[in-house]
mmCIF file with all atom_site columns, C-alpha atoms in Angstrom:
data_model
loop_
_atom_site.group_PDB
_atom_site.id
_atom_site.type_symbol
_atom_site.label_atom_id
_atom_site.label_alt_id
_atom_site.label_comp_id
_atom_site.label_asym_id
_atom_site.label_entity_id
_atom_site.label_seq_id
_atom_site.pdbx_PDB_ins_code
_atom_site.Cartn_x
_atom_site.Cartn_y
_atom_site.Cartn_z
_atom_site.occupancy
_atom_site.B_iso_or_equiv
_atom_site.pdbx_formal_charge
_atom_site.auth_seq_id
_atom_site.auth_comp_id
_atom_site.auth_asym_id
_atom_site.auth_atom_id
_atom_site.pdbx_PDB_model_num
ATOM 1  C CA . MET A 1 1  ? 0.000   0.000  0.000   1.00 0.00 ? 279 MET A CA 1
ATOM 2  C CA . GLU A 1 2  ? 3.008   2.239  0.259   1.00 0.00 ? 280 GLU A CA 1
ATOM 3  C CA . ILE A 1 3  ? 3.003   2.728  -3.504  1.00 0.00 ? 281 ILE A CA 1
ATOM 4  C CA . VAL A 1 4  ? -0.606  3.972  -3.351  1.00 0.00 ? 282 VAL A CA 1
ATOM 5  C CA . VAL A 1 5  ? 0.348   6.558  -0.735  1.00 0.00 ? 283 VAL A CA 1
ATOM 6  C CA . TRP A 1 6  ? 3.362   7.829  -2.692  1.00 0.00 ? 284 TRP A CA 1
ATOM 7  C CA . SER A 1 7  ? 1.572   7.901  -6.026  1.00 0.00 ? 285 SER A CA 1
ATOM 8  C CA . GLY A 1 8  ? -1.299  9.774  -4.354  1.00 0.00 ? 286 GLY A CA 1
ATOM 9  C CA . ALA A 1 9  ? 1.164   12.268 -2.907  1.00 0.00 ? 287 ALA A CA 1
ATOM 10 C CA . ALA A 1 10 ? 2.665   12.753 -6.366  1.00 0.00 ? 288 ALA A CA 1
ATOM 11 C CA . LEU A 1 11 ? -0.791  13.348 -7.858  1.00 0.00 ? 289 LEU A CA 1
ATOM 12 C CA . SER A 1 12 ? -1.600  15.843 -5.120  1.00 0.00 ? 290 SER A CA 1
ATOM 13 C CA . ALA A 1 13 ? 1.639   17.698 -5.785  1.00 0.00 ? 291 ALA A CA 1
ATOM 14 C CA . LEU A 1 14 ? 0.884   17.745 -9.513  1.00 0.00 ? 292 LEU A CA 1
ATOM 15 C CA . GLY A 1 15 ? -2.574  19.142 -8.791  1.00 0.00 ? 293 GLY A CA 1
ATOM 16 C CA . LEU A 1 16 ? -1.096  21.784 -6.529  1.00 0.00 ? 294 LEU A CA 1
ATOM 17 C CA . VAL A 1 17 ? 1.254   22.879 -9.310  1.00 0.00 ? 295 VAL A CA 1
ATOM 18 C CA . GLY A 1 18 ? -1.731  23.216 -11.643 1.00 0.00 ? 296 GLY A CA 1
ATOM 19 C CA . ILE A 1 19 ? -3.672  25.246 -9.095  1.00 0.00 ? 297 ILE A CA 1
ATOM 20 C CA . LEU A 1 20 ? -0.702  27.557 -8.557  1.00 0.00 ? 298 LEU A CA 1
ATOM 21 C CA . TYR A 1 21 ? -0.351  27.945 -12.337 1.00 0.00 ? 299 TYR A CA 1
ATOM 22 C CA . SER A 1 22 ? -3.989  28.978 -12.663 1.00 0.00 ? 300 SER A CA 1
ATOM 23 C CA . ILE A 1 23 ? -3.629  31.481 -9.808  1.00 0.00 ? 301 ILE A CA 1
ATOM 24 C CA . VAL A 1 24 ? -0.611  33.064 -11.487 1.00 0.00 ? 302 VAL A CA 1
ATOM 25 C CA . ALA A 1 25 ? -2.328  33.103 -14.895 1.00 0.00 ? 303 ALA A CA 1
ATOM 26 C CA . VAL A 1 26 ? -5.466  34.812 -13.560 1.00 0.00 ? 304 VAL A CA 1
ATOM 27 C CA . THR A 1 27 ? -3.373  37.343 -11.636 1.00 0.00 ? 305 THR A CA 1
ATOM 28 C CA . ARG A 1 28 ? -1.421  38.191 -14.791 1.00 0.00 ? 306 ARG A CA 1
ATOM 29 C CA . ALA A 1 29 ? -4.650  38.547 -16.749 1.00 0.00 ? 307 ALA A CA 1
ATOM 30 C CA . LYS A 1 30 ? -6.116  40.918 -14.171 1.00 0.00 ? 308 LYS A CA 1
ATOM 31 C CA . ARG A 1 31 ? -2.974  43.042 -14.072 1.00 0.00 ? 309 ARG A CA 1
ATOM 32 C CA . ALA A 1 32 ? -2.929  43.370 -17.877 1.00 0.00 ? 310 ALA A CA 1
ATOM 33 C CA . ASN A 1 33 ? -5.852  45.849 -17.721 1.00 0.00 ? 311 ASN A CA 1
ATOM 34 C CA . LEU A 1 34 ? -7.716  44.064 -20.499 1.00 0.00 ? 312 LEU A CA 1
ATOM 35 C CA . PRO A 1 35 ? -11.218 44.967 -21.624 1.00 0.00 ? 313 PRO A CA 1
ATOM 36 C CA . ASP A 1 36 ? -13.948 43.112 -19.783 1.00 0.00 ? 314 ASP A CA 1
ATOM 37 C CA . GLU A 1 37 ? -14.798 40.663 -22.569 1.00 0.00 ? 315 GLU A CA 1
ATOM 38 C CA . GLU A 1 38 ? -11.177 39.767 -23.247 1.00 0.00 ? 316 GLU A CA 1
ATOM 39 C CA . LEU A 1 39 ? -10.553 39.274 -19.524 1.00 0.00 ? 317 LEU A CA 1
ATOM 40 C CA . ARG A 1 40 ? -13.567 36.963 -19.316 1.00 0.00 ? 318 ARG A CA 1
ATOM 41 C CA . ALA A 1 41 ? -12.346 35.013 -22.339 1.00 0.00 ? 319 ALA A CA 1
ATOM 42 C CA . ARG A 1 42 ? -8.881  34.571 -20.875 1.00 0.00 ? 320 ARG A CA 1
ATOM 43 C CA . ILE A 1 43 ? -10.231 33.490 -17.487 1.00 0.00 ? 321 ILE A CA 1
ATOM 44 C CA . SER A 1 44 ? -12.653 31.068 -19.139 1.00 0.00 ? 322 SER A CA 1
ATOM 45 C CA . ARG A 1 45 ? -9.665  29.397 -20.857 1.00 0.00 ? 323 ARG A CA 1
ATOM 46 C CA . ILE A 1 46 ? -7.927  29.032 -17.487 1.00 0.00 ? 324 ILE A CA 1
ATOM 47 C CA . LEU A 1 47 ? -10.987 27.625 -15.689 1.00 0.00 ? 325 LEU A CA 1
ATOM 48 C CA . PRO A 1 48 ? -10.732 24.064 -17.126 1.00 0.00 ? 326 PRO A CA 1
ATOM 49 C CA . VAL A 1 49 ? -7.078  23.914 -16.082 1.00 0.00 ? 327 VAL A CA 1
ATOM 50 C CA . ASN A 1 50 ? -8.058  24.966 -12.576 1.00 0.00 ? 328 ASN A CA 1
ATOM 51 C CA . LEU A 1 51 ? -10.856 22.423 -12.329 1.00 0.00 ? 329 LEU A CA 1
ATOM 52 C CA . GLY A 1 52 ? -8.678  19.645 -13.743 1.00 0.00 ? 330 GLY A CA 1
ATOM 53 C CA . ALA A 1 53 ? -5.898  20.433 -11.283 1.00 0.00 ? 331 ALA A CA 1
ATOM 54 C CA . LEU A 1 54 ? -8.376  20.449 -8.422  1.00 0.00 ? 332 LEU A CA 1
ATOM 55 C CA . PHE A 1 55 ? -9.721  17.072 -9.544  1.00 0.00 ? 333 PHE A CA 1
ATOM 56 C CA . VAL A 1 56 ? -6.222  15.569 -9.775  1.00 0.00 ? 334 VAL A CA 1
ATOM 57 C CA . SER A 1 57 ? -5.354  16.920 -6.351  1.00 0.00 ? 335 SER A CA 1
ATOM 58 C CA . VAL A 1 58 ? -8.514  15.487 -4.773  1.00 0.00 ? 336 VAL A CA 1
ATOM 59 C CA . ILE A 1 59 ? -7.946  12.078 -6.377  1.00 0.00 ? 337 ILE A CA 1
ATOM 60 C CA . GLY A 1 60 ? -4.373  12.120 -5.056  1.00 0.00 ? 338 GLY A CA 1
ATOM 61 C CA . LEU A 1 61 ? -5.513  12.964 -1.547  1.00 0.00 ? 339 LEU A CA 1
ATOM 62 C CA . MET A 1 62 ? -8.106  10.185 -1.680  1.00 0.00 ? 340 MET A CA 1
ATOM 63 C CA . MET A 1 63 ? -5.387  7.754  -2.759  1.00 0.00 ? 341 MET A CA 1
ATOM 64 C CA . VAL A 1 64 ? -3.260  8.810  0.213   1.00 0.00 ? 342 VAL A CA 1
ATOM 65 C CA . ILE A 1 65 ? -6.151  8.285  2.619   1.00 0.00 ? 343 ILE A CA 1
ATOM 66 C CA . VAL A 1 66 ? -7.050  4.888  1.134   1.00 0.00 ? 344 VAL A CA 1
ATOM 67 C CA . GLY A 1 67 ? -3.413  3.806  1.226   1.00 0.00 ? 345 GLY A CA 1
ATOM 68 C CA . ILE A 1 68 ? -3.077  4.799  4.864   1.00 0.00 ? 346 ILE A CA 1
ATOM 69 C CA . MET A 1 69 ? -6.324  3.086  5.852   1.00 0.00 ? 347 MET A CA 1
ATOM 70 C CA . LEU A 1 70 ? -5.470  -0.153 4.054   1.00 0.00 ? 348 LEU A CA 1
ATOM 71 C CA . GLY A 1 71 ? -1.810  -0.127 5.064   1.00 0.00 ? 349 GLY A CA 1
#
């Protein structure tokens, strides 16, 4: 079960990197002083990355919990 814990930790770290990327990308978009529609378009392109990273992070954390409980 140790491999489940470590692979879950790796997935969580990967998800955290994706979440940090989306935070940086949205911050850059807001600081660019874009028109409202262009800002919305740029943020809507970042949203799937954010949701995917959140999903990967949650799956990783669930793997860690399952690995600990079964190990």
